[in-house]
Short mmCIF file of N, CA and C in Angstrom, two decimals:
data_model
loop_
_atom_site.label_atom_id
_atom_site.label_comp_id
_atom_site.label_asym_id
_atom_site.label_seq_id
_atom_site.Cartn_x
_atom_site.Cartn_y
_atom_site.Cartn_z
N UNK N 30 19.04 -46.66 49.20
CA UNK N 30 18.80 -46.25 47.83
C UNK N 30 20.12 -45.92 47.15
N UNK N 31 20.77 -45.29 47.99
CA UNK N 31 22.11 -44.96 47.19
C UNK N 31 23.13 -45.01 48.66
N UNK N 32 24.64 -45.17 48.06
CA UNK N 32 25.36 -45.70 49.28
C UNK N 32 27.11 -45.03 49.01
N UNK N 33 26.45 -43.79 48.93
CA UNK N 33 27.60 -43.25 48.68
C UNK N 33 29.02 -43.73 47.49
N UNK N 34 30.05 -42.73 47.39
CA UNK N 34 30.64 -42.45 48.39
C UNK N 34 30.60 -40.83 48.52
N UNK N 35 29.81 -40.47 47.15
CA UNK N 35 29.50 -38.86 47.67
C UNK N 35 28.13 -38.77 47.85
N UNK N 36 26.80 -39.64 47.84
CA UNK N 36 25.74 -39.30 48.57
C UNK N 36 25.62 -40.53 49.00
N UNK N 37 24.74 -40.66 50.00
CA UNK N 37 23.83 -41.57 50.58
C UNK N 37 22.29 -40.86 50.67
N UNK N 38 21.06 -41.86 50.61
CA UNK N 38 20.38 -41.93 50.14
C UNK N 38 19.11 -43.08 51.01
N UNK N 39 18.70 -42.82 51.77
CA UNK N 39 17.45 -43.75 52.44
C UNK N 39 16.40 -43.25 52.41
N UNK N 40 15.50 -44.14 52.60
CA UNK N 40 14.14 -43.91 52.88
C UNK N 40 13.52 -44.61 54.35
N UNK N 41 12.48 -43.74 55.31
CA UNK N 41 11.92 -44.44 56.31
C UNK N 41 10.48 -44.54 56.39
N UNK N 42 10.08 -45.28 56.51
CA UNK N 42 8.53 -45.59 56.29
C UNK N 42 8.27 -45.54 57.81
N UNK N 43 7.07 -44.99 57.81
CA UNK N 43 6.10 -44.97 59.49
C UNK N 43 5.31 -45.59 59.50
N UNK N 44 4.92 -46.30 60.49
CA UNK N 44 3.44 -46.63 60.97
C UNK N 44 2.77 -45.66 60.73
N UNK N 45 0.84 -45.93 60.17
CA UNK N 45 0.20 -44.80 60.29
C UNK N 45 -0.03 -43.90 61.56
N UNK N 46 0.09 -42.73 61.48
CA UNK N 46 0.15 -42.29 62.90
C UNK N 46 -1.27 -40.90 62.74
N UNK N 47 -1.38 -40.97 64.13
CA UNK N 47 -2.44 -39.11 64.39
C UNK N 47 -4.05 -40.32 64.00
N UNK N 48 -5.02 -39.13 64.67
CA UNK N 48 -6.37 -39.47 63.72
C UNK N 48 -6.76 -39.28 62.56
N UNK N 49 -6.01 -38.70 62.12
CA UNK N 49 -5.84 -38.30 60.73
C UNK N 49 -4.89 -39.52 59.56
N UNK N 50 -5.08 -40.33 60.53
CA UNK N 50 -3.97 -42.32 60.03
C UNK N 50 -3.12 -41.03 58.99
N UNK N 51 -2.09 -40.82 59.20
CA UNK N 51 -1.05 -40.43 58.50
C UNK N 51 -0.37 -41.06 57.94
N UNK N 52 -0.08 -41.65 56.57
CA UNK N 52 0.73 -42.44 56.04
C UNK N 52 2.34 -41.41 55.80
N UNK N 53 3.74 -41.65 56.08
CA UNK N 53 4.76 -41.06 55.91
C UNK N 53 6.21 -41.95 55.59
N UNK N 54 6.01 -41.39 54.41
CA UNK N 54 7.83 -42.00 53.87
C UNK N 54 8.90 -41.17 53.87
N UNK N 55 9.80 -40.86 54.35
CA UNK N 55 10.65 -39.96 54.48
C UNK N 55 12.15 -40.48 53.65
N UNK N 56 12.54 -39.27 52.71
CA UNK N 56 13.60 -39.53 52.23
C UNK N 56 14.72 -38.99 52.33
N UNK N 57 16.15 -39.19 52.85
CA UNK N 57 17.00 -38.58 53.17
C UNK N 57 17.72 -38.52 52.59
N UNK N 58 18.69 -37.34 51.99
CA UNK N 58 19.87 -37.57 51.35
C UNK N 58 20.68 -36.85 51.92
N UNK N 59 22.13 -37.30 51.97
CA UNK N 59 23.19 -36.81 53.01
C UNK N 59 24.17 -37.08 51.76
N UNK N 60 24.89 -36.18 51.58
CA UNK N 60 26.09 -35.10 50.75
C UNK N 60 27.17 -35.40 51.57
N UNK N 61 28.76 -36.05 50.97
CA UNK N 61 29.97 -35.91 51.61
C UNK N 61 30.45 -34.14 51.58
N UNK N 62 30.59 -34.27 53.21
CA UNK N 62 31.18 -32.89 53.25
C UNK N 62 30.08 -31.71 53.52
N UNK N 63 28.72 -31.68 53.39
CA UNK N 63 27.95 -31.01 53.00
C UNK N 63 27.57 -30.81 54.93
N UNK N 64 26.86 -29.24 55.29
CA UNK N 64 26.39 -29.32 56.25
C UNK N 64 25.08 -29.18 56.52
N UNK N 65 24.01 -29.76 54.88
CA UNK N 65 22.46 -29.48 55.02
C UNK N 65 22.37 -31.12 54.84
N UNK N 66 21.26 -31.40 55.25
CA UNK N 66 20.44 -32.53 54.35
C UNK N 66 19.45 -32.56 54.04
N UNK N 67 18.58 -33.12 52.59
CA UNK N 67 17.76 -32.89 52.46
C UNK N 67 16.66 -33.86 52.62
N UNK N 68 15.68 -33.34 52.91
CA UNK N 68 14.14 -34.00 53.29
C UNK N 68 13.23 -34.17 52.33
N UNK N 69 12.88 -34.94 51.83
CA UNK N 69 11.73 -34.93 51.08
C UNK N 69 10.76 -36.14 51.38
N UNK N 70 9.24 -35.92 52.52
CA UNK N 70 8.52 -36.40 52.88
C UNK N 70 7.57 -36.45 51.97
N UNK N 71 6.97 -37.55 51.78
CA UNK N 71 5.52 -37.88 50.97
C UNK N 71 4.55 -38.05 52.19
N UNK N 72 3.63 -37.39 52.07
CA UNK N 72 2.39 -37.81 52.82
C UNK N 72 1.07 -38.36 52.81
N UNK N 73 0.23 -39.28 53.32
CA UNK N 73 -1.13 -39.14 52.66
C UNK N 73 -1.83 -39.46 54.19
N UNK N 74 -3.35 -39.28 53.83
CA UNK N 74 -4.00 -39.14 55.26
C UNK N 74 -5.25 -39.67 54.53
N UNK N 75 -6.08 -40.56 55.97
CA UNK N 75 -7.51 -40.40 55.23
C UNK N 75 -8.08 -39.15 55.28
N UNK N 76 -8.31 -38.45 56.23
CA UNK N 76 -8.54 -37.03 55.65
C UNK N 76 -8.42 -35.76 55.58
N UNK N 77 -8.61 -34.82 55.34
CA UNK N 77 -7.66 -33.85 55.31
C UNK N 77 -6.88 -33.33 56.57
N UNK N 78 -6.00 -32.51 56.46
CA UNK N 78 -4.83 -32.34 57.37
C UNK N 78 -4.63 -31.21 57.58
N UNK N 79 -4.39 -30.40 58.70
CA UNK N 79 -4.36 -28.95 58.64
C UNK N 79 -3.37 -28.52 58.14
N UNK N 80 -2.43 -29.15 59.00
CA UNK N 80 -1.17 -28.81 58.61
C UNK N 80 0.22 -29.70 58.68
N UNK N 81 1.13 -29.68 58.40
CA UNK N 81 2.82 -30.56 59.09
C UNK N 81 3.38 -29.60 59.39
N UNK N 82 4.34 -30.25 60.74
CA UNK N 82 5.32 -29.37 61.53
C UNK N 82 6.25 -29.48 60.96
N UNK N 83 7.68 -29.25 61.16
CA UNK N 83 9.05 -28.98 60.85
C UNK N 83 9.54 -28.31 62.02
N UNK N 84 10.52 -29.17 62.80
CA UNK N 84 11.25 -28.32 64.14
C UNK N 84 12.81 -28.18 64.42
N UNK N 85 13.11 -27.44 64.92
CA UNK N 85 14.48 -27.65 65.65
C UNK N 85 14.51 -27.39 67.05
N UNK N 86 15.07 -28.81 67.54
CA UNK N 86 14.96 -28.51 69.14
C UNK N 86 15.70 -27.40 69.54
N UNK N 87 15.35 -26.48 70.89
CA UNK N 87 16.03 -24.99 71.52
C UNK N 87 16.85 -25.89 72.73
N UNK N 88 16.75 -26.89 72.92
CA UNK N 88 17.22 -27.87 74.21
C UNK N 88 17.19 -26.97 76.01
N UNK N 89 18.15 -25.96 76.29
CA UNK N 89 17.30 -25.70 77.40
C UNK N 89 17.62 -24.12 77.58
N UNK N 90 17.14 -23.89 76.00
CA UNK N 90 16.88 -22.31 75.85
C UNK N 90 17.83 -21.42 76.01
N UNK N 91 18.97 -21.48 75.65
CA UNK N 91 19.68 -20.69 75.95
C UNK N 91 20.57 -20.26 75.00
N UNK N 92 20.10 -20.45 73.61
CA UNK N 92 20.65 -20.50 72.65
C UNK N 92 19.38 -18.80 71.99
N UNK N 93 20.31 -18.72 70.89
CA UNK N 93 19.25 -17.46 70.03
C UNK N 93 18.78 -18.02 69.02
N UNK N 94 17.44 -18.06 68.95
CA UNK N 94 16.38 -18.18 67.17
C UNK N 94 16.67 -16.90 66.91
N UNK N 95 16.29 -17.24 65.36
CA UNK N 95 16.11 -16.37 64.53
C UNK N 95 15.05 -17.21 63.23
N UNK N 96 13.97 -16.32 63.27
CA UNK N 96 12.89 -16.80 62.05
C UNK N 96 12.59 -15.97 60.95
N UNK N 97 13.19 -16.01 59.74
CA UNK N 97 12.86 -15.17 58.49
C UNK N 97 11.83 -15.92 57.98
N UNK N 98 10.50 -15.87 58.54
CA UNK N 98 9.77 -16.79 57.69
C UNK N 98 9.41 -16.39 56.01
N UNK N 99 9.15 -14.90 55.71
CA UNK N 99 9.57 -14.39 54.61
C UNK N 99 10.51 -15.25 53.77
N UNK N 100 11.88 -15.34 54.12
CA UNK N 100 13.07 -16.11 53.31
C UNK N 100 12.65 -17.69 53.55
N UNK N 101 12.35 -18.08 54.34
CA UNK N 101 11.97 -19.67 54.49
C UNK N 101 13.78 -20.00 55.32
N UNK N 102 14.02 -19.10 56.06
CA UNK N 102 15.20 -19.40 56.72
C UNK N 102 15.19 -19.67 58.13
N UNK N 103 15.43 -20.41 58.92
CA UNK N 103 15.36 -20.40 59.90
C UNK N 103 16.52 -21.36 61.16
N UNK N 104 17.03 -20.61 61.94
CA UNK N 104 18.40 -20.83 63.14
C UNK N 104 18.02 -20.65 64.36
N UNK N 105 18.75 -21.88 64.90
CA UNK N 105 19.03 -21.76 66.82
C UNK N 105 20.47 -21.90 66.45
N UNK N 106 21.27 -20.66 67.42
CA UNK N 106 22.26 -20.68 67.97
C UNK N 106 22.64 -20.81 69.30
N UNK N 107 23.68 -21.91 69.91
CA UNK N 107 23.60 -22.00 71.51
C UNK N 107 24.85 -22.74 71.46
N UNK N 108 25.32 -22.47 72.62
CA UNK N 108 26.61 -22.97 73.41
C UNK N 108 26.02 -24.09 73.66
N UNK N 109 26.83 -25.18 73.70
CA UNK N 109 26.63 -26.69 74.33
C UNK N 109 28.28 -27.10 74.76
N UNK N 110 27.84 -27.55 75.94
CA UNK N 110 29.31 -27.61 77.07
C UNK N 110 29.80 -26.12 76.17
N UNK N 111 31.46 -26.60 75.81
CA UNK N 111 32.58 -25.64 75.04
C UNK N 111 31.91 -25.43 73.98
N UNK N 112 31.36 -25.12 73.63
CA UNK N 112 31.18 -24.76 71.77
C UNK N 112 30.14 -24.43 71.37
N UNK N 113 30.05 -23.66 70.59
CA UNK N 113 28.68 -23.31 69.83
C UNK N 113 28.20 -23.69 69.18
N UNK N 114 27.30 -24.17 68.85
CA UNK N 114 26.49 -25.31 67.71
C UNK N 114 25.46 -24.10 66.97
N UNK N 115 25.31 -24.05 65.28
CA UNK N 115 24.28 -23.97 64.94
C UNK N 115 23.51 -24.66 64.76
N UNK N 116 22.15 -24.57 64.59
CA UNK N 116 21.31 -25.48 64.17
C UNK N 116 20.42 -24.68 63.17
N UNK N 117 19.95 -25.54 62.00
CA UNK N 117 19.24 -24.90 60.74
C UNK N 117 17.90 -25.48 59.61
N UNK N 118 17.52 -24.60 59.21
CA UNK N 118 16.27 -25.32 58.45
C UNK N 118 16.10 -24.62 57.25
N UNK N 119 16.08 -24.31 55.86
CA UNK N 119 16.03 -23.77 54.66
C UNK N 119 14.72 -24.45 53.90
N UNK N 120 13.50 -23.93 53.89
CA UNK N 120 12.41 -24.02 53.46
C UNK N 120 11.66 -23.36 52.43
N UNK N 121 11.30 -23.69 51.32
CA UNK N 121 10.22 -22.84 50.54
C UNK N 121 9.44 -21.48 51.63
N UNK N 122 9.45 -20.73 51.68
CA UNK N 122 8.47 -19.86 52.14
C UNK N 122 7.23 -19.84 51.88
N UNK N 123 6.96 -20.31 50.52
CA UNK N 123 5.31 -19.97 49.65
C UNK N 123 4.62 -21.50 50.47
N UNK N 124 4.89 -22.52 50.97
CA UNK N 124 4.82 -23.55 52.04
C UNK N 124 4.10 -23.43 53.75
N UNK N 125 4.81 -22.15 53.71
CA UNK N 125 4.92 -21.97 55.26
C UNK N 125 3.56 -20.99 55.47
N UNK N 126 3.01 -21.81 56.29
CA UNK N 126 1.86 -21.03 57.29
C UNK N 126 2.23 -20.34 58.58
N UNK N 127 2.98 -20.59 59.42
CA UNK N 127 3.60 -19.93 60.08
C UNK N 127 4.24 -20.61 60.93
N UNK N 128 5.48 -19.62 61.97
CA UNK N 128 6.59 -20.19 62.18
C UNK N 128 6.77 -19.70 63.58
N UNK N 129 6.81 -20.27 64.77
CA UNK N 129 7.22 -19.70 66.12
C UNK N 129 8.06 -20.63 67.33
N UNK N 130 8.48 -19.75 68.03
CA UNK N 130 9.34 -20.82 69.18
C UNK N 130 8.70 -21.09 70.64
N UNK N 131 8.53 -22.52 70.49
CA UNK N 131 7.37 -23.03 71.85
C UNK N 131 8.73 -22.92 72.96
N UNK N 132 8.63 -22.19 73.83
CA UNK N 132 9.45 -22.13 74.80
C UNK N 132 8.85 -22.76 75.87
N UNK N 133 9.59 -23.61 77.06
CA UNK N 133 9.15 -24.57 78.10
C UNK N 133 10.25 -24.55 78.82
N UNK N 134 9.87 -25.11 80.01
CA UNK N 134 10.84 -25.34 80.96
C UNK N 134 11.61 -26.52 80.95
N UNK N 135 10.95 -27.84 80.41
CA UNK N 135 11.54 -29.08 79.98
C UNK N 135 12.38 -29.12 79.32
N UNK N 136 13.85 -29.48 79.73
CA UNK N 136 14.66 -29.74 78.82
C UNK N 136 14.64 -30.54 77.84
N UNK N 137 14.94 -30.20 76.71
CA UNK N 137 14.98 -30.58 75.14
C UNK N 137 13.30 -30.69 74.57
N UNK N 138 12.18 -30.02 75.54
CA UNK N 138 11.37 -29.98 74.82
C UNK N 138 10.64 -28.51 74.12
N UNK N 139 11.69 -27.66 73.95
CA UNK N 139 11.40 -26.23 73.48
C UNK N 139 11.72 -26.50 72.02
N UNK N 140 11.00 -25.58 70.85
CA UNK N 140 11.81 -26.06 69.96
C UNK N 140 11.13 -24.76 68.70
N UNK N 141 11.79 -24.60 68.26
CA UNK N 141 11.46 -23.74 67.02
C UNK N 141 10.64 -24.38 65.94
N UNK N 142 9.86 -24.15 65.95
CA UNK N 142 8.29 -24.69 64.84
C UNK N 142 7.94 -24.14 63.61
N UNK N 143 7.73 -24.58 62.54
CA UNK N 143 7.92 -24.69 61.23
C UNK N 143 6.19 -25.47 60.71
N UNK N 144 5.30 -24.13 60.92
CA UNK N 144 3.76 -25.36 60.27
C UNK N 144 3.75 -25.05 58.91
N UNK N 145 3.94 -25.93 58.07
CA UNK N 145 3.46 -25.45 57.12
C UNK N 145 2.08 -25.75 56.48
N UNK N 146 2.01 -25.15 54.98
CA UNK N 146 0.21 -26.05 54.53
C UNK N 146 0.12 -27.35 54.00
N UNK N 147 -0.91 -27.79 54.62
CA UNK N 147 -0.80 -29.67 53.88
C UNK N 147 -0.24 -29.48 52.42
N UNK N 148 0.14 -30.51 52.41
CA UNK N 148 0.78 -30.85 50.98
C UNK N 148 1.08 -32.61 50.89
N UNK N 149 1.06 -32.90 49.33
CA UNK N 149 1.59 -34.21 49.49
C UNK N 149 2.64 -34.56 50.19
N UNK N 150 4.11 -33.48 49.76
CA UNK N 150 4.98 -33.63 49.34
C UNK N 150 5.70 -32.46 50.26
N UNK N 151 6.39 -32.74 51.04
CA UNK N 151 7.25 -31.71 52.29
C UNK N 151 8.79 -32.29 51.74
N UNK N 152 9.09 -30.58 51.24
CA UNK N 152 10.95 -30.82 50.87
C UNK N 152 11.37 -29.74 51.93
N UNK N 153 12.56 -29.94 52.25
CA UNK N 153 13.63 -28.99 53.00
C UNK N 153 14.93 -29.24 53.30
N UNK N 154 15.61 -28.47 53.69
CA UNK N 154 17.11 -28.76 54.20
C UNK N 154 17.55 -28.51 55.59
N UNK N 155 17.66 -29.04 56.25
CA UNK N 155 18.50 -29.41 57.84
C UNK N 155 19.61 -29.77 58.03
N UNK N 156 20.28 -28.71 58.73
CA UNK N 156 21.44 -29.34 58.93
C UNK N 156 22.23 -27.97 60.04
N UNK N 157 23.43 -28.01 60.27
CA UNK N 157 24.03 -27.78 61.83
C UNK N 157 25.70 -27.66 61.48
N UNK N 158 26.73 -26.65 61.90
CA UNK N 158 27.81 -26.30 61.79
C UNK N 158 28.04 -26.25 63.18
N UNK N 159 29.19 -26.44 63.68
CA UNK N 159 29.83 -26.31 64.98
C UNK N 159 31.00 -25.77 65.35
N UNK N 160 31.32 -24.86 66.24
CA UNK N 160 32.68 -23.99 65.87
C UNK N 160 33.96 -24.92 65.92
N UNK N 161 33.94 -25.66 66.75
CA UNK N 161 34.86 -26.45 66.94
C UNK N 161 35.32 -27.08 65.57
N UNK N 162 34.75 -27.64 64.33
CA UNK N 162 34.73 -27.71 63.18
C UNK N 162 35.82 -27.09 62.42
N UNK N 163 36.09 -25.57 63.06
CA UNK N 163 36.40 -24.52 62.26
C UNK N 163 35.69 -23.83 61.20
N UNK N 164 34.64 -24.34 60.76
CA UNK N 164 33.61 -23.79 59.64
C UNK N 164 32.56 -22.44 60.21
N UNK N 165 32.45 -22.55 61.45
CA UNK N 165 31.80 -21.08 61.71
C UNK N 165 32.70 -20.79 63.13
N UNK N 166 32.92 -19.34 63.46
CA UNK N 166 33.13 -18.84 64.74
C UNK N 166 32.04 -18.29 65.45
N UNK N 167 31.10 -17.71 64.72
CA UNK N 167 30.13 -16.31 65.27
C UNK N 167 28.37 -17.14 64.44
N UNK N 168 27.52 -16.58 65.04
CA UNK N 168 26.10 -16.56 64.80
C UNK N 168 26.16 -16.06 63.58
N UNK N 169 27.00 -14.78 63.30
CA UNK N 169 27.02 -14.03 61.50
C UNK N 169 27.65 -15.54 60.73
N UNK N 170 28.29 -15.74 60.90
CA UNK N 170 29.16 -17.04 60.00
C UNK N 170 27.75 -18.47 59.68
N UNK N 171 27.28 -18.71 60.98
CA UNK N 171 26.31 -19.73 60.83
C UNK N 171 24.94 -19.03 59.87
N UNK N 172 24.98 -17.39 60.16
CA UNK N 172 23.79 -17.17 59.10
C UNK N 172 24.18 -17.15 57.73
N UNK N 173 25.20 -16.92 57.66
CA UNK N 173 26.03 -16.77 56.46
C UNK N 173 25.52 -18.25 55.45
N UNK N 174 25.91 -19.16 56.47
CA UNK N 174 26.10 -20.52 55.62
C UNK N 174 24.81 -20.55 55.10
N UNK N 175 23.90 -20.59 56.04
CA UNK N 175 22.34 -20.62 56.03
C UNK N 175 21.91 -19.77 54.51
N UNK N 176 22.25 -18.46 55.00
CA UNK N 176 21.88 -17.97 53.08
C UNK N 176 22.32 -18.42 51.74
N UNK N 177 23.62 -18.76 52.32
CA UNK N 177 24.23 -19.91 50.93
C UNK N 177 23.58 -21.10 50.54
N UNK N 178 23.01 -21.62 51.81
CA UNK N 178 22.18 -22.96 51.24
C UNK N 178 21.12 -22.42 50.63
N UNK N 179 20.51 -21.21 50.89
CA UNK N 179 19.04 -20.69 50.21
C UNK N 179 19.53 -20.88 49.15
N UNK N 180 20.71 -20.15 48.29
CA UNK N 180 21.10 -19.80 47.12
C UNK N 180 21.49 -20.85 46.42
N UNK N 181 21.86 -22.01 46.97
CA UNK N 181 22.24 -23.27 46.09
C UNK N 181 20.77 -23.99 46.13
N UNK N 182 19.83 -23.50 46.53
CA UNK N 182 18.33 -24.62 46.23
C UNK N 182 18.15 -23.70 45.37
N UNK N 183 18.29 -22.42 45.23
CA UNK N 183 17.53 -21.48 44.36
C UNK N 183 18.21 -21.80 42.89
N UNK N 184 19.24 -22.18 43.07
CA UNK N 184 20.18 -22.65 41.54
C UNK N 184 21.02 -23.81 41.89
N UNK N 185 19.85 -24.56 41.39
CA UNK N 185 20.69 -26.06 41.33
C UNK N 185 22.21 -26.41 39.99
N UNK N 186 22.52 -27.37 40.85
CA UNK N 186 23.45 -27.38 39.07
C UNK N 186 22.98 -28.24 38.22
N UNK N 187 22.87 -27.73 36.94
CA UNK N 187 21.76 -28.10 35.64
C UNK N 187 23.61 -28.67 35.04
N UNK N 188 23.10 -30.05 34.59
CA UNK N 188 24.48 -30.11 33.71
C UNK N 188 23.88 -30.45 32.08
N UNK N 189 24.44 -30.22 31.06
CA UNK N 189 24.38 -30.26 29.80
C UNK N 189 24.83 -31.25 29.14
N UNK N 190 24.79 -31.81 28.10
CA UNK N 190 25.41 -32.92 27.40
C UNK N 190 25.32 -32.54 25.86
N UNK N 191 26.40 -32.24 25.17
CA UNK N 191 26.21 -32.04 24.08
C UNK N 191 27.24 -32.59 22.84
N UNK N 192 26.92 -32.99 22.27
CA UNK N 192 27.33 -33.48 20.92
C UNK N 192 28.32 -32.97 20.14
#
């Protein structure tokens, strides 16, 4: 859809999937420089749907969640080999039905869960800082970023044109 060189821009279409024949187009946009991306899924079903997930894998648990489902904020922090990786999700709250971490013994199949209420239309932001980067050192730094992305969905930039 768009091809940079400061956004890119796709879309992925699914097979219908579930008993619920789920129709899903997913749209991605990825920002130069930026460490969210945003989601905006269309959905349709033949019939109704309880709910859609939204996850971030915990991989083999040894990392810290944190769920403000209140704020629609939500982080895994964890060492991988040398380094600390965040991982992140910035969501409407008024969306969210509720939010918990399926813990398992299977590696990479634990994962922090995000249901929210059917809707056509599922928007959010995902995305991940790594210390090695230099952009975060500490879990405070990765929450840090995390509230800043709340605050830039909460005020987009409106531009003007005037005469």
């Amino acid at each position: 859809i768009a091809s940079g060189p400061l956004r890119t821009v796709f879309e992925l279409t699914y097979a219908p999937w579930s008993n619920y024949n789920v129709n899903e187009t997913k749209r991605i946009s990825l920002d130069l420089g930026a460490n969210f991306s945003k989601f905006v899924i269309t959905l349709t079903a033949d019939a109704a749907v309880p709910n859609y997930t939204v996850g971030i894998t915990m991989h083999e648990n040894k990392g810290e969640p944190n769920l403000k489902t209140s704020e629609g904020i939500f982080r895994y922090w964890e060492q991988i080999d040398d380094a600390n990786v965040g991982e992140g999700i910035v969501i409407n709250p008024s969306i969210i039905d509720t939010a918990f971490a399926h813990v398992t013994t299977a590696k990479d199949q634990s994962n922090l869960l995000i249901v929210t209420k059917p809707a056509k239309t599922l928007e959010y932001y995902t995305g991940f800082a790594w210390a090695k980067s230099g952009q975060v050192a500490t879990v405070a730094d990765w929450d840090l970023m995390l509230e800043k992305q709340k605050q830039i969905i909460a005020h987009p930039l409106q531009v003007a044109i005037t005469h």
